[in-house]
């Protein structure tokens, strides 16, 4: 499955809100690799006084069956995690970790939206064991050469 995300190159910046209602500046870099069969995504959410809320390194690409998948690690997970493609519609991709209905385990989705104007939205929804699953953080970012 080819997706336009695999062809986007750039650095994007924007203002977002995290799960604790704290404002942050999100910075994302997308760099296609492997002949556009994958892309490297780096993302950092930085709050006031340069406090890093989230720092992530991710590879999105085609698996052996030609399906998009995501492998990611961050300062919040402490491990390399594999996310399965849950939904792909238009410029929207949603990757899932775990069973979203299993309230006894950690579960998460990461949603990327490529907007017609070139902006990129990154949305995190998750639930801790015993807690509700809901949207926790979102940021819409524009090409950093044009904004901020």
CSV table of C-alpha atoms in Angstrom, one decimal:
chain,number,residue,atom,x,y,z
A,1,UNK,CA,0.0,0.0,0.0
A,2,UNK,CA,1.5,3.3,-1.1
A,3,UNK,CA,0.5,6.4,0.8
A,4,UNK,CA,1.3,10.1,0.2
A,5,UNK,CA,2.9,10.3,3.7
A,6,UNK,CA,5.8,8.2,2.3
A,7,UNK,CA,6.6,11.0,-0.2
A,8,UNK,CA,6.5,14.0,2.1
A,9,UNK,CA,9.8,15.6,3.0
A,10,UNK,CA,10.1,18.5,5.4
A,11,UNK,CA,10.2,20.1,8.9
A,12,UNK,CA,6.9,21.1,10.4
A,13,UNK,CA,6.2,23.2,13.5
A,14,UNK,CA,3.1,24.1,15.4
A,15,UNK,CA,1.5,24.7,18.8
A,16,UNK,CA,-0.3,21.9,20.6
A,17,UNK,CA,-1.9,20.8,23.9
A,18,UNK,CA,-0.9,17.7,25.8
A,19,UNK,CA,-2.8,15.4,28.2
A,20,UNK,CA,-2.2,17.8,31.1
A,21,UNK,CA,-3.5,20.8,29.2
A,22,UNK,CA,0.0,22.2,28.8
A,23,UNK,CA,0.9,24.1,25.7
A,24,UNK,CA,3.9,22.9,23.7
A,25,UNK,CA,5.7,23.6,20.4
A,26,UNK,CA,5.7,20.4,18.3
A,27,UNK,CA,8.4,19.9,15.7
A,28,UNK,CA,8.2,17.1,13.2
A,29,UNK,CA,10.7,16.0,10.5
A,30,UNK,CA,9.6,13.6,7.8
A,31,UNK,CA,12.2,12.1,5.5
A,32,UNK,CA,11.4,9.4,2.9
A,33,UNK,CA,13.7,6.4,2.8
A,34,UNK,CA,14.0,3.1,0.9
A,35,UNK,CA,12.8,4.5,-2.4
A,36,UNK,CA,9.6,5.9,-0.8
A,37,UNK,CA,8.7,2.5,0.8
A,38,UNK,CA,9.2,4.1,4.2
A,39,UNK,CA,9.7,7.4,6.0
A,40,UNK,CA,11.6,8.4,9.1
A,41,UNK,CA,9.6,10.6,11.5
A,42,UNK,CA,11.1,12.5,14.3
A,43,UNK,CA,8.9,14.4,16.7
A,44,UNK,CA,9.5,16.6,19.8
A,45,UNK,CA,6.9,18.3,22.0
A,46,UNK,CA,8.7,21.1,24.0
A,47,UNK,CA,7.0,23.0,26.7
A,48,UNK,CA,7.9,26.2,28.5
A,49,UNK,CA,11.5,26.6,29.6
A,50,UNK,CA,12.6,24.0,27.0
A,51,UNK,CA,11.0,21.2,28.9
A,52,UNK,CA,10.7,18.1,26.7
A,53,UNK,CA,7.3,16.4,27.0
A,54,UNK,CA,7.8,13.9,24.2
A,55,UNK,CA,10.8,13.0,22.1
A,56,UNK,CA,10.2,10.3,19.5
A,57,UNK,CA,12.0,8.4,16.7
A,58,UNK,CA,9.7,6.5,14.3
A,59,UNK,CA,9.9,4.5,11.1
A,60,UNK,CA,6.7,4.1,9.0
A,61,UNK,CA,6.9,1.7,6.1
A,62,UNK,CA,5.6,-1.2,4.2
A,63,UNK,CA,5.9,-4.6,5.8
A,64,UNK,CA,6.6,-7.8,3.9
A,65,UNK,CA,2.9,-8.1,2.9
A,66,UNK,CA,2.8,-4.5,1.6
A,67,UNK,CA,0.9,-3.1,4.6
A,68,UNK,CA,1.9,0.1,6.3
A,69,UNK,CA,3.1,-0.3,9.9
A,70,UNK,CA,4.9,1.9,12.4
A,71,UNK,CA,7.8,1.1,14.8
A,72,UNK,CA,8.5,3.8,17.3
A,73,UNK,CA,10.4,4.6,20.5
A,74,UNK,CA,10.3,7.6,22.7
A,75,UNK,CA,11.3,9.0,26.1
A,76,UNK,CA,7.8,8.1,27.2
A,77,UNK,CA,7.8,4.4,26.2
A,78,UNK,CA,11.3,3.3,27.0
A,79,UNK,CA,10.9,0.5,24.4
A,80,UNK,CA,10.6,-0.1,20.7
A,81,UNK,CA,6.9,-0.5,20.0
A,82,UNK,CA,5.1,-1.9,16.9
A,83,UNK,CA,1.9,-0.2,15.8
A,84,UNK,CA,-0.5,-1.8,13.3
A,85,UNK,CA,-2.3,0.2,10.7
A,86,UNK,CA,-5.9,0.6,11.9
A,87,UNK,CA,-7.3,3.1,9.3
A,88,UNK,CA,-6.1,4.8,6.1
A,89,UNK,CA,-8.4,7.1,4.4
A,90,UNK,CA,-7.4,10.0,2.2
A,91,UNK,CA,-4.6,11.9,3.9
A,92,UNK,CA,-5.3,10.2,7.3
A,93,UNK,CA,-3.4,7.3,8.8
A,94,UNK,CA,-4.2,5.8,12.2
A,95,UNK,CA,-1.8,3.3,13.8
A,96,UNK,CA,-2.8,1.2,16.9
A,97,UNK,CA,-0.9,-0.4,19.7
A,98,UNK,CA,-2.8,-3.0,21.7
A,99,UNK,CA,-6.5,-3.8,22.0
A,100,UNK,CA,-8.4,-0.6,22.4
A,101,UNK,CA,-11.2,-2.4,24.2
A,102,UNK,CA,-8.9,-4.0,26.8
A,103,UNK,CA,-9.2,-1.7,29.8
A,104,UNK,CA,-6.6,-3.8,31.7
A,105,UNK,CA,-3.7,-2.9,29.4
A,106,UNK,CA,-2.1,0.2,27.9
A,107,UNK,CA,-3.4,0.9,24.5
A,108,UNK,CA,-2.7,3.8,22.1
A,109,UNK,CA,-3.4,5.2,18.7
A,110,UNK,CA,-1.3,7.7,16.8
A,111,UNK,CA,-3.0,9.5,14.0
A,112,UNK,CA,-1.3,11.5,11.2
A,113,UNK,CA,-3.3,13.7,9.0
A,114,UNK,CA,-1.8,15.4,5.8
A,115,UNK,CA,-4.0,18.4,5.1
A,116,UNK,CA,-4.5,19.8,1.6
A,117,UNK,CA,-2.6,23.0,2.5
A,118,UNK,CA,0.5,20.9,3.4
A,119,UNK,CA,0.0,21.0,7.2
A,120,UNK,CA,0.4,17.9,9.3
A,121,UNK,CA,-1.6,17.0,12.4
A,122,UNK,CA,-0.3,14.5,14.9
A,123,UNK,CA,-2.8,13.1,17.5
A,124,UNK,CA,-2.2,10.8,20.4
A,125,UNK,CA,-5.0,8.9,22.0
A,126,UNK,CA,-4.4,6.4,24.8
A,127,UNK,CA,-5.6,4.7,28.0
A,128,UNK,CA,-3.6,3.4,30.9
A,129,UNK,CA,-4.6,0.1,32.5
A,130,UNK,CA,-7.8,0.8,34.4
A,131,UNK,CA,-8.3,4.2,32.8
A,132,UNK,CA,-10.4,5.5,29.9
A,133,UNK,CA,-9.1,5.6,26.3
A,134,UNK,CA,-9.4,9.1,24.9
A,135,UNK,CA,-7.5,11.8,22.9
A,136,UNK,CA,-4.6,13.0,25.0
A,137,UNK,CA,-2.5,15.3,22.8
A,138,UNK,CA,-2.8,17.0,19.4
A,139,UNK,CA,-0.8,19.4,17.4
A,140,UNK,CA,-1.2,20.8,13.9
A,141,UNK,CA,2.0,21.8,12.3
A,142,UNK,CA,2.9,23.8,9.2
A,143,UNK,CA,6.1,23.8,7.1
A,144,UNK,CA,8.6,25.5,9.3
A,145,UNK,CA,10.0,27.6,6.4
A,146,UNK,CA,6.7,29.4,6.3
A,147,UNK,CA,5.6,29.7,10.0
A,148,UNK,CA,6.8,30.3,13.5
